[in-house]
């Protein structure tokens, strides 16, 4: 197995479970399950034991690996500089082995089957991929400056569609030259890759690269940080070199130009860093630039932010597979409690998966009266009047 | 065991009990060199009442039960040597009360060091607790009960000395309170009552399950600094420590010497940290510290290293991550150390014993000491990194540790948080009547012998 | 009487100087902070400072506690692990500062080779430790290493000295100690000035005030001082007028701390930093990595940004 040579070097000291100031548990699965096995160090030791045949393949082992949210907290806080960068790579390699053995949790199996058969986890016809844009008057991509890429959640999920439309609307209003692929777009494959189905990822990515190259795309704006990560960091290895931006980065630069904000009604906002924008790609400032530029908005940080942000629990495919599951100790519920603690009215997000996870958590925590989730573009739109 | 499993599920909830191979594997070992020993079940209680019910069940059925905090002891003390239940206490991590005036905190035993540190920084920024250099996920309960020490131990002693009281589930299932909390609503002290805390501290979980502790807190000063004294002679270190401690301004006082087989030159360093309310006070304390060792400066046999402020700050980091990183010294993910509690004056002898062991086993020896109290004693450590993937390397470290335990005892020290084999070595050196008394106490407290059996027993 | 750390009237100073020449005990041997400045002040090139250090060693008046000196002697000793390496001009001599090799980047150093390590350490720092004997023993070896392992077979006959100490060693100390140097040394500042001229069109003036921390090693080579002004002029920064600059520069006090003279070190640093801060300088510019390490924390504390000269030039080039 790739990365097997680093497994024994994990001391299992547990820095990976925590944020940098040690406030609280910051690994979504350890937070939820609490057994040492569900911590990053536990996974390192179990994977080694499994490869050494000290433990056997089992549904429990599969649950332990496929519940990992790939949030990157472990990489950020591991104290061993020589191998920390490969922790998630090792876990993904382990999942790849389990996938090859067919030893995956049922929900992961279903997800991968749907991806394989339908090209999306919603089991909807790919022809409907562009329906999110209906009525917006968006142009198909021809030779515009940017391609706007929305991904599966933006294309099919109700909450994601709302967000995809808000971002598109804003880009259009602000005169950004962009087009969309509509039904031609394919899943970016990020979740497939994180679940260890490398072959399928390869297929999806190559299809996307082909479509993008055929269309002559050079610059891409993504809705989802997950897609941003895959296209920016994984596609070049498969021959797909594009200039990739998350929409918050484009918005951040557009905010510098004078805008006529008609609504400056006071609004208390906090921001939830998406893992694939923050810890995986070190972009912390762009979303904050957007929020800080809005009149009437009082921006407050939660206790855990940026490198220390608590993942919503939707990464690593969990948004679709929900191996982590719900409950009061689920990270999404803890996250919305944190947002409520700083007395925010709006929990700003920049990822369709976070949006959905956190909205559900607000309902579960009965915080609907006090707190609502809004994506950056939605907030900007309300300020424009 | 299936029936027990079901009963445990009823007590703590199904998701917090496991008999899966994965958890049994993980809880059968720690990061040190001791061989694994499998539990039958791993249980994570959430309240003293749940602990009580689990212990009552274990007592009724005669099932061994091993309480575990962070599981970072390295010497295998939470391995269930005779199977049974490992009780992972880390769900019990609530910070229950902070008394700012009498400076103490009441926590559940599974509260992590890091969590308490962060909580105090946020809610009581003028107070701090003595943080050990174990990783921050280490628990307050586990560390206190093994007589741990930390960043305020020079000023205030072992962490067990800083404990004002306990709540404990006895092996027979009763919940008892120890210290002032047994008689008063305040957790202010263990005095003036008979000090029953001694029934649970240093016993490595063989006498009960501690569920709550009150710990002394100390002023967290706004200005802090460290000074690093260097000499070329390990035999000077006891007097240097004695003098630095005598200045009575330090919070933490440590010494370190790394030895590699064949090395000819050593430069032991002594690190002292101190805090102050103002920059002027900080400078004044620095000068007091320097003057305490003026003799050596004038003789030119020792002096302070002119580290710039940002380098000095690294010595204030609590916990110090560099110590954990020792585990990767051989790119092998492991280290273990013999920490021996001993008088300061045998520092030089302990160092020489370490050199001998290092040369004998051809192994790197990270040696040093944390001074406890105002140099009333020290925890001298012999530390060995090993490659977990190479069994012969692990075995070599294990043998070096055994030799270090023996050397420490021979010098008049006592191995701290001793592995089961080291406990045997200690018992051999111990007054037989003392050991007999220990056994009598245990048989009274734990008539069925369910608490962490295999420890503090003669094979 | 120009010494900034010992208080003598001229007559006493002269007398102490004669005592040193005669090999007698002198207060100077005890009190000298080893800032090198008297090498610059002496108009007759009589090397008063080298003589002080020689006498300190002869009389075993050790400015720094032995363990500090001895540990450094071990840490900085040549490892003998050097291997022949082809280099090409410009060859940047990074002395024993491997952590600064990252500064050799961008347009300023395009195509440059770097050499670094304790096997080419200039060893001038032993002047602070009363160890001229070590200088006499190790410097010829270092020169030999640079020449034989790097330059000779590469057909290169000059090195750019990143650090004042190296340039001082090869152009000032070596001749004074009678040590032959077979290659030419070019000061970093001269090299930077030339490069900045070549890159003139790409410079974006920084337009900020800067304070310069002149290192003690520059006392040996005061003729290089004008390059500092030349560079500053080219990158558009204003070197602030302050009391403790140029010939009146104060030591960073790292050595004084090693001498265990904390109060004096505090005073020297306070005066120096007060002086910088009062000018409203945005940057404090260093060339000596040791001064940078010693002072950067406090410079930051005072609201200024510590920066190495080469990094300031990178900044002007937008890098």
Short mmCIF file of N, CA and C in Angstrom, two decimals, chain A residues 220-343:
data_model
loop_
_atom_site.label_atom_id
_atom_site.label_comp_id
_atom_site.label_asym_id
_atom_site.label_seq_id
_atom_site.Cartn_x
_atom_site.Cartn_y
_atom_site.Cartn_z
N UNK A 220 -11.28 28.82 -14.34
CA UNK A 220 -12.49 28.20 -13.79
C UNK A 220 -12.84 28.84 -12.45
N UNK A 221 -14.10 29.15 -12.28
CA UNK A 221 -14.60 29.55 -10.96
C UNK A 221 -15.44 28.39 -10.45
N UNK A 222 -15.12 27.88 -9.26
CA UNK A 222 -15.92 26.77 -8.73
C UNK A 222 -16.85 27.28 -7.64
N UNK A 223 -17.98 26.61 -7.55
CA UNK A 223 -18.89 26.90 -6.44
C UNK A 223 -18.37 26.22 -5.17
N UNK A 224 -17.99 24.98 -5.33
CA UNK A 224 -17.64 24.18 -4.15
C UNK A 224 -16.14 24.17 -3.91
N UNK A 225 -15.73 24.34 -2.66
CA UNK A 225 -14.30 24.19 -2.34
C UNK A 225 -13.79 22.78 -2.66
N UNK A 226 -14.70 21.80 -2.64
CA UNK A 226 -14.29 20.43 -2.94
C UNK A 226 -13.87 20.33 -4.41
N UNK A 227 -14.70 20.90 -5.28
CA UNK A 227 -14.37 20.91 -6.70
C UNK A 227 -13.11 21.74 -6.94
N UNK A 228 -13.03 22.85 -6.25
CA UNK A 228 -11.84 23.73 -6.36
C UNK A 228 -10.58 22.93 -6.06
N UNK A 229 -10.66 22.15 -4.99
CA UNK A 229 -9.49 21.36 -4.57
C UNK A 229 -9.13 20.32 -5.64
N UNK A 230 -10.13 19.60 -6.11
CA UNK A 230 -9.86 18.53 -7.08
C UNK A 230 -9.27 19.10 -8.36
N UNK A 231 -9.91 20.15 -8.89
CA UNK A 231 -9.46 20.68 -10.19
C UNK A 231 -8.09 21.36 -10.04
N UNK A 232 -7.90 22.02 -8.90
CA UNK A 232 -6.63 22.75 -8.70
C UNK A 232 -5.46 21.81 -8.41
N UNK A 233 -5.73 20.80 -7.58
CA UNK A 233 -4.60 20.00 -7.09
C UNK A 233 -4.50 18.60 -7.68
N UNK A 234 -5.63 18.04 -8.14
CA UNK A 234 -5.58 16.67 -8.66
C UNK A 234 -5.55 16.63 -10.19
N UNK A 235 -6.26 17.54 -10.83
CA UNK A 235 -6.35 17.48 -12.30
C UNK A 235 -5.00 17.69 -12.99
N UNK A 236 -4.14 18.57 -12.47
CA UNK A 236 -2.86 18.75 -13.19
C UNK A 236 -2.11 17.43 -13.37
N UNK A 237 -2.22 16.54 -12.40
CA UNK A 237 -1.55 15.25 -12.50
C UNK A 237 -2.12 14.38 -13.61
N UNK A 238 -3.33 14.75 -14.08
CA UNK A 238 -3.96 13.98 -15.16
C UNK A 238 -3.99 14.79 -16.46
N UNK A 239 -3.21 15.82 -16.48
CA UNK A 239 -3.08 16.60 -17.72
C UNK A 239 -4.01 17.79 -17.81
N UNK A 240 -4.72 18.08 -16.74
CA UNK A 240 -5.65 19.20 -16.76
C UNK A 240 -5.11 20.41 -16.01
N UNK A 241 -4.52 21.33 -16.73
CA UNK A 241 -3.96 22.53 -16.09
C UNK A 241 -4.85 23.73 -16.34
N UNK A 242 -5.50 24.17 -15.30
CA UNK A 242 -6.39 25.32 -15.43
C UNK A 242 -6.08 26.31 -14.30
N UNK A 243 -6.43 27.56 -14.53
CA UNK A 243 -6.36 28.52 -13.42
C UNK A 243 -7.68 28.41 -12.67
N UNK A 244 -7.60 28.01 -11.43
CA UNK A 244 -8.83 27.71 -10.69
C UNK A 244 -9.03 28.71 -9.56
N UNK A 245 -10.26 29.18 -9.43
CA UNK A 245 -10.60 30.11 -8.35
C UNK A 245 -11.85 29.60 -7.66
N UNK A 246 -11.86 29.76 -6.36
CA UNK A 246 -13.13 29.56 -5.66
C UNK A 246 -13.90 30.86 -5.80
N UNK A 247 -15.22 30.78 -5.81
CA UNK A 247 -15.99 32.00 -6.10
C UNK A 247 -15.72 33.10 -5.06
N UNK A 248 -15.35 32.71 -3.83
CA UNK A 248 -15.09 33.74 -2.82
C UNK A 248 -13.87 34.57 -3.21
N UNK A 249 -12.93 33.95 -3.92
CA UNK A 249 -11.74 34.69 -4.34
C UNK A 249 -12.08 35.72 -5.41
N UNK A 250 -12.98 35.33 -6.31
CA UNK A 250 -13.41 36.27 -7.35
C UNK A 250 -14.22 37.40 -6.70
N UNK A 251 -15.12 37.00 -5.79
CA UNK A 251 -15.93 38.02 -5.11
C UNK A 251 -15.06 38.96 -4.30
N UNK A 252 -14.07 38.37 -3.63
CA UNK A 252 -13.16 39.18 -2.80
C UNK A 252 -12.51 40.27 -3.62
N UNK A 253 -12.07 39.91 -4.85
CA UNK A 253 -11.41 40.93 -5.66
C UNK A 253 -12.43 41.93 -6.21
N UNK A 254 -13.65 41.45 -6.48
CA UNK A 254 -14.67 42.38 -7.00
C UNK A 254 -15.14 43.37 -5.94
N UNK A 255 -15.04 42.97 -4.69
CA UNK A 255 -15.50 43.86 -3.61
C UNK A 255 -14.66 45.13 -3.55
N UNK A 256 -13.43 45.03 -4.08
CA UNK A 256 -12.55 46.20 -4.04
C UNK A 256 -13.10 47.34 -4.90
N UNK A 257 -13.85 46.95 -5.95
CA UNK A 257 -14.44 47.99 -6.80
C UNK A 257 -15.67 48.56 -6.12
N UNK A 258 -15.95 49.79 -6.41
CA UNK A 258 -17.04 50.46 -5.71
C UNK A 258 -18.39 49.80 -6.02
N UNK A 259 -19.12 49.54 -4.99
CA UNK A 259 -20.43 48.92 -5.16
C UNK A 259 -21.46 49.78 -4.45
N UNK A 260 -22.67 49.71 -4.99
CA UNK A 260 -23.70 50.48 -4.33
C UNK A 260 -24.52 49.56 -3.42
N UNK A 261 -24.16 49.56 -2.16
CA UNK A 261 -24.89 48.74 -1.21
C UNK A 261 -26.01 49.58 -0.61
N UNK A 262 -27.23 49.15 -0.86
CA UNK A 262 -28.36 49.98 -0.39
C UNK A 262 -28.81 49.58 1.01
N UNK A 263 -28.44 48.40 1.40
CA UNK A 263 -28.91 47.91 2.71
C UNK A 263 -27.75 47.88 3.70
N UNK A 264 -27.83 48.71 4.71
CA UNK A 264 -26.78 48.66 5.74
C UNK A 264 -27.37 48.34 7.11
N UNK A 265 -28.48 47.63 7.08
CA UNK A 265 -29.12 47.22 8.33
C UNK A 265 -28.15 46.36 9.14
N UNK A 266 -28.04 46.61 10.43
CA UNK A 266 -27.06 45.84 11.23
C UNK A 266 -27.31 44.32 11.13
N UNK A 267 -26.24 43.60 10.94
CA UNK A 267 -26.33 42.14 10.84
C UNK A 267 -25.07 41.53 11.45
N UNK A 268 -25.28 40.64 12.41
CA UNK A 268 -24.12 39.99 13.05
C UNK A 268 -23.82 38.68 12.33
N UNK A 269 -22.63 38.59 11.81
CA UNK A 269 -22.27 37.44 10.97
C UNK A 269 -21.01 36.77 11.49
N UNK A 270 -21.00 35.45 11.43
CA UNK A 270 -19.75 34.72 11.68
C UNK A 270 -19.51 33.84 10.46
N UNK A 271 -18.31 33.31 10.33
CA UNK A 271 -17.98 32.56 9.11
C UNK A 271 -17.42 31.19 9.46
N UNK A 272 -17.92 30.20 8.76
CA UNK A 272 -17.44 28.83 8.92
C UNK A 272 -16.47 28.51 7.77
N UNK A 273 -15.20 28.30 8.08
CA UNK A 273 -14.20 27.99 7.04
C UNK A 273 -14.44 26.60 6.47
N UNK A 274 -14.62 26.50 5.16
CA UNK A 274 -14.72 25.14 4.57
C UNK A 274 -13.32 24.51 4.56
N UNK A 275 -13.23 23.25 4.89
CA UNK A 275 -11.92 22.60 5.01
C UNK A 275 -11.14 22.63 3.70
N UNK A 276 -11.86 22.44 2.58
CA UNK A 276 -11.14 22.36 1.30
C UNK A 276 -10.72 23.72 0.77
N UNK A 277 -11.25 24.78 1.35
CA UNK A 277 -10.77 26.11 0.99
C UNK A 277 -9.66 26.50 1.97
N UNK A 278 -9.91 26.25 3.26
CA UNK A 278 -8.98 26.64 4.31
C UNK A 278 -7.81 25.69 4.45
N UNK A 279 -7.99 24.68 5.28
CA UNK A 279 -6.84 23.83 5.62
C UNK A 279 -6.20 23.17 4.38
N UNK A 280 -7.01 22.82 3.38
CA UNK A 280 -6.41 22.14 2.22
C UNK A 280 -5.77 23.11 1.23
N UNK A 281 -6.23 24.36 1.23
CA UNK A 281 -5.71 25.30 0.22
C UNK A 281 -5.32 26.67 0.79
N UNK A 282 -5.33 26.80 2.09
CA UNK A 282 -4.82 27.98 2.79
C UNK A 282 -5.50 29.29 2.38
N UNK A 283 -6.73 29.21 1.93
CA UNK A 283 -7.43 30.45 1.61
C UNK A 283 -8.37 30.79 2.77
N UNK A 284 -7.94 31.71 3.58
CA UNK A 284 -8.75 32.12 4.73
C UNK A 284 -9.26 33.56 4.56
N UNK A 285 -8.54 34.32 3.76
CA UNK A 285 -8.79 35.75 3.76
C UNK A 285 -9.92 36.18 2.83
N UNK A 286 -9.99 35.54 1.65
CA UNK A 286 -10.95 36.02 0.64
C UNK A 286 -12.39 36.10 1.19
N UNK A 287 -12.90 35.06 1.84
CA UNK A 287 -14.28 35.17 2.36
C UNK A 287 -14.40 36.28 3.40
N UNK A 288 -13.38 36.46 4.17
CA UNK A 288 -13.42 37.51 5.20
C UNK A 288 -13.38 38.90 4.57
N UNK A 289 -12.63 39.01 3.47
CA UNK A 289 -12.62 40.29 2.76
C UNK A 289 -14.02 40.65 2.28
N UNK A 290 -14.75 39.65 1.82
CA UNK A 290 -16.12 39.89 1.34
C UNK A 290 -16.97 40.40 2.50
N UNK A 291 -16.93 39.67 3.61
CA UNK A 291 -17.80 40.03 4.74
C UNK A 291 -17.42 41.38 5.34
N UNK A 292 -16.13 41.62 5.43
CA UNK A 292 -15.69 42.86 6.06
C UNK A 292 -15.99 44.08 5.20
N UNK A 293 -16.24 43.86 3.91
CA UNK A 293 -16.51 45.00 3.03
C UNK A 293 -17.99 45.38 3.02
N UNK A 294 -18.82 44.60 3.69
CA UNK A 294 -20.27 44.85 3.60
C UNK A 294 -20.74 45.84 4.66
N UNK A 295 -21.46 46.88 4.24
CA UNK A 295 -21.94 47.85 5.22
C UNK A 295 -22.96 47.22 6.16
N UNK A 296 -22.89 47.59 7.41
CA UNK A 296 -23.85 47.11 8.40
C UNK A 296 -23.50 45.75 8.98
N UNK A 297 -22.59 45.05 8.33
CA UNK A 297 -22.25 43.70 8.81
C UNK A 297 -21.20 43.77 9.91
N UNK A 298 -21.53 43.20 11.04
CA UNK A 298 -20.53 43.07 12.10
C UNK A 298 -20.02 41.64 12.06
N UNK A 299 -18.75 41.53 11.72
CA UNK A 299 -18.19 40.19 11.55
C UNK A 299 -17.49 39.74 12.84
N UNK A 300 -17.89 38.60 13.36
CA UNK A 300 -17.28 38.06 14.57
C UNK A 300 -16.75 36.66 14.30
N UNK A 301 -15.54 36.39 14.75
CA UNK A 301 -14.99 35.05 14.57
C UNK A 301 -15.53 34.12 15.66
N UNK A 302 -15.72 32.88 15.28
CA UNK A 302 -16.02 31.87 16.30
C UNK A 302 -14.73 31.51 17.02
N UNK A 303 -14.88 30.76 18.07
CA UNK A 303 -13.70 30.38 18.84
C UNK A 303 -12.70 29.62 17.98
N UNK A 304 -13.21 28.72 17.15
CA UNK A 304 -12.32 27.92 16.30
C UNK A 304 -12.44 28.39 14.86
N UNK A 305 -11.39 29.02 14.38
CA UNK A 305 -11.46 29.52 13.01
C UNK A 305 -10.19 29.16 12.25
N UNK A 306 -10.28 29.41 10.95
CA UNK A 306 -9.15 29.21 10.03
C UNK A 306 -8.53 27.82 10.21
N UNK A 307 -7.24 27.75 10.57
CA UNK A 307 -6.63 26.41 10.67
C UNK A 307 -7.29 25.56 11.75
N UNK A 308 -7.98 26.20 12.65
CA UNK A 308 -8.60 25.49 13.77
C UNK A 308 -10.10 25.28 13.60
N UNK A 309 -10.63 25.63 12.44
CA UNK A 309 -12.07 25.52 12.26
C UNK A 309 -12.52 24.06 12.44
N UNK A 310 -13.66 23.92 13.08
CA UNK A 310 -14.22 22.57 13.24
C UNK A 310 -15.01 22.24 11.97
N UNK A 311 -14.66 21.14 11.35
CA UNK A 311 -15.30 20.68 10.11
C UNK A 311 -16.79 20.46 10.35
N UNK A 312 -17.61 20.68 9.31
CA UNK A 312 -19.05 20.45 9.46
C UNK A 312 -19.37 18.95 9.47
N UNK A 313 -18.38 18.15 9.11
CA UNK A 313 -18.59 16.70 9.11
C UNK A 313 -19.00 16.16 7.75
N UNK A 314 -19.07 17.04 6.75
CA UNK A 314 -19.56 16.62 5.44
C UNK A 314 -18.48 16.18 4.48
N UNK A 315 -17.22 16.32 4.88
CA UNK A 315 -16.13 15.97 3.96
C UNK A 315 -15.89 14.48 3.90
N UNK A 316 -14.98 14.10 3.02
CA UNK A 316 -14.63 12.68 2.89
C UNK A 316 -15.80 11.84 2.43
N UNK A 317 -16.74 12.47 1.72
CA UNK A 317 -17.91 11.75 1.23
C UNK A 317 -19.04 11.68 2.23
N UNK A 318 -18.80 12.10 3.45
CA UNK A 318 -19.84 11.96 4.48
C UNK A 318 -21.10 12.75 4.17
N UNK A 319 -20.97 13.80 3.38
CA UNK A 319 -22.16 14.56 2.99
C UNK A 319 -23.18 13.62 2.33
N UNK A 320 -22.67 12.66 1.59
CA UNK A 320 -23.54 11.71 0.90
C UNK A 320 -23.70 10.40 1.68
N UNK A 321 -22.64 9.96 2.32
CA UNK A 321 -22.66 8.61 2.92
C UNK A 321 -23.06 8.63 4.39
N UNK A 322 -22.84 9.74 5.04
CA UNK A 322 -23.21 9.94 6.45
C UNK A 322 -22.73 8.79 7.35
N UNK A 323 -21.50 8.36 7.15
CA UNK A 323 -20.97 7.30 8.02
C UNK A 323 -20.79 7.85 9.45
N UNK A 324 -20.50 9.13 9.54
CA UNK A 324 -20.34 9.73 10.89
C UNK A 324 -21.67 9.71 11.64
N UNK A 325 -22.75 10.04 10.91
CA UNK A 325 -24.06 10.02 11.56
C UNK A 325 -24.34 11.29 12.34
N UNK A 326 -25.51 11.34 12.93
CA UNK A 326 -25.92 12.57 13.63
C UNK A 326 -25.75 12.39 15.13
N UNK A 327 -26.44 13.22 15.87
CA UNK A 327 -26.35 13.13 17.34
C UNK A 327 -25.79 14.42 17.91
N UNK A 328 -25.94 14.59 19.21
CA UNK A 328 -25.53 15.86 19.83
C UNK A 328 -24.02 16.10 19.72
N UNK A 329 -23.25 15.03 19.58
CA UNK A 329 -21.81 15.20 19.47
C UNK A 329 -21.34 15.26 18.02
N UNK A 330 -22.27 15.40 17.08
CA UNK A 330 -21.82 15.54 15.69
C UNK A 330 -21.23 16.93 15.52
N UNK A 331 -20.22 17.02 14.69
CA UNK A 331 -19.50 18.29 14.63
C UNK A 331 -20.37 19.41 14.08
N UNK A 332 -21.29 19.09 13.17
CA UNK A 332 -22.16 20.14 12.62
C UNK A 332 -22.98 20.78 13.74
N UNK A 333 -23.48 19.95 14.64
CA UNK A 333 -24.30 20.51 15.74
C UNK A 333 -23.45 21.31 16.71
N UNK A 334 -22.25 20.83 16.95
CA UNK A 334 -21.37 21.60 17.84
C UNK A 334 -21.00 22.92 17.18
N UNK A 335 -20.80 22.87 15.87
CA UNK A 335 -20.41 24.07 15.13
C UNK A 335 -21.50 25.15 15.22
N UNK A 336 -22.76 24.75 15.05
CA UNK A 336 -23.81 25.78 15.09
C UNK A 336 -24.00 26.30 16.52
N UNK A 337 -23.71 25.46 17.49
CA UNK A 337 -23.76 25.96 18.88
C UNK A 337 -22.68 27.03 19.07
N UNK A 338 -21.53 26.80 18.48
CA UNK A 338 -20.45 27.79 18.57
C UNK A 338 -20.86 29.11 17.92
N UNK A 339 -21.53 28.98 16.77
CA UNK A 339 -21.98 30.19 16.07
C UNK A 339 -22.99 30.95 16.94
N UNK A 340 -23.86 30.19 17.58
CA UNK A 340 -24.86 30.83 18.44
C UNK A 340 -24.20 31.47 19.65
N UNK A 341 -23.13 30.86 20.13
CA UNK A 341 -22.41 31.40 21.30
C UNK A 341 -21.85 32.80 21.04
N UNK A 342 -21.43 33.06 19.81
CA UNK A 342 -20.91 34.40 19.51
C UNK A 342 -22.03 35.35 19.09
N UNK A 343 -23.27 34.87 19.27
CA UNK A 343 -24.47 35.67 19.03
C UNK A 343 -24.60 36.15 17.60
#
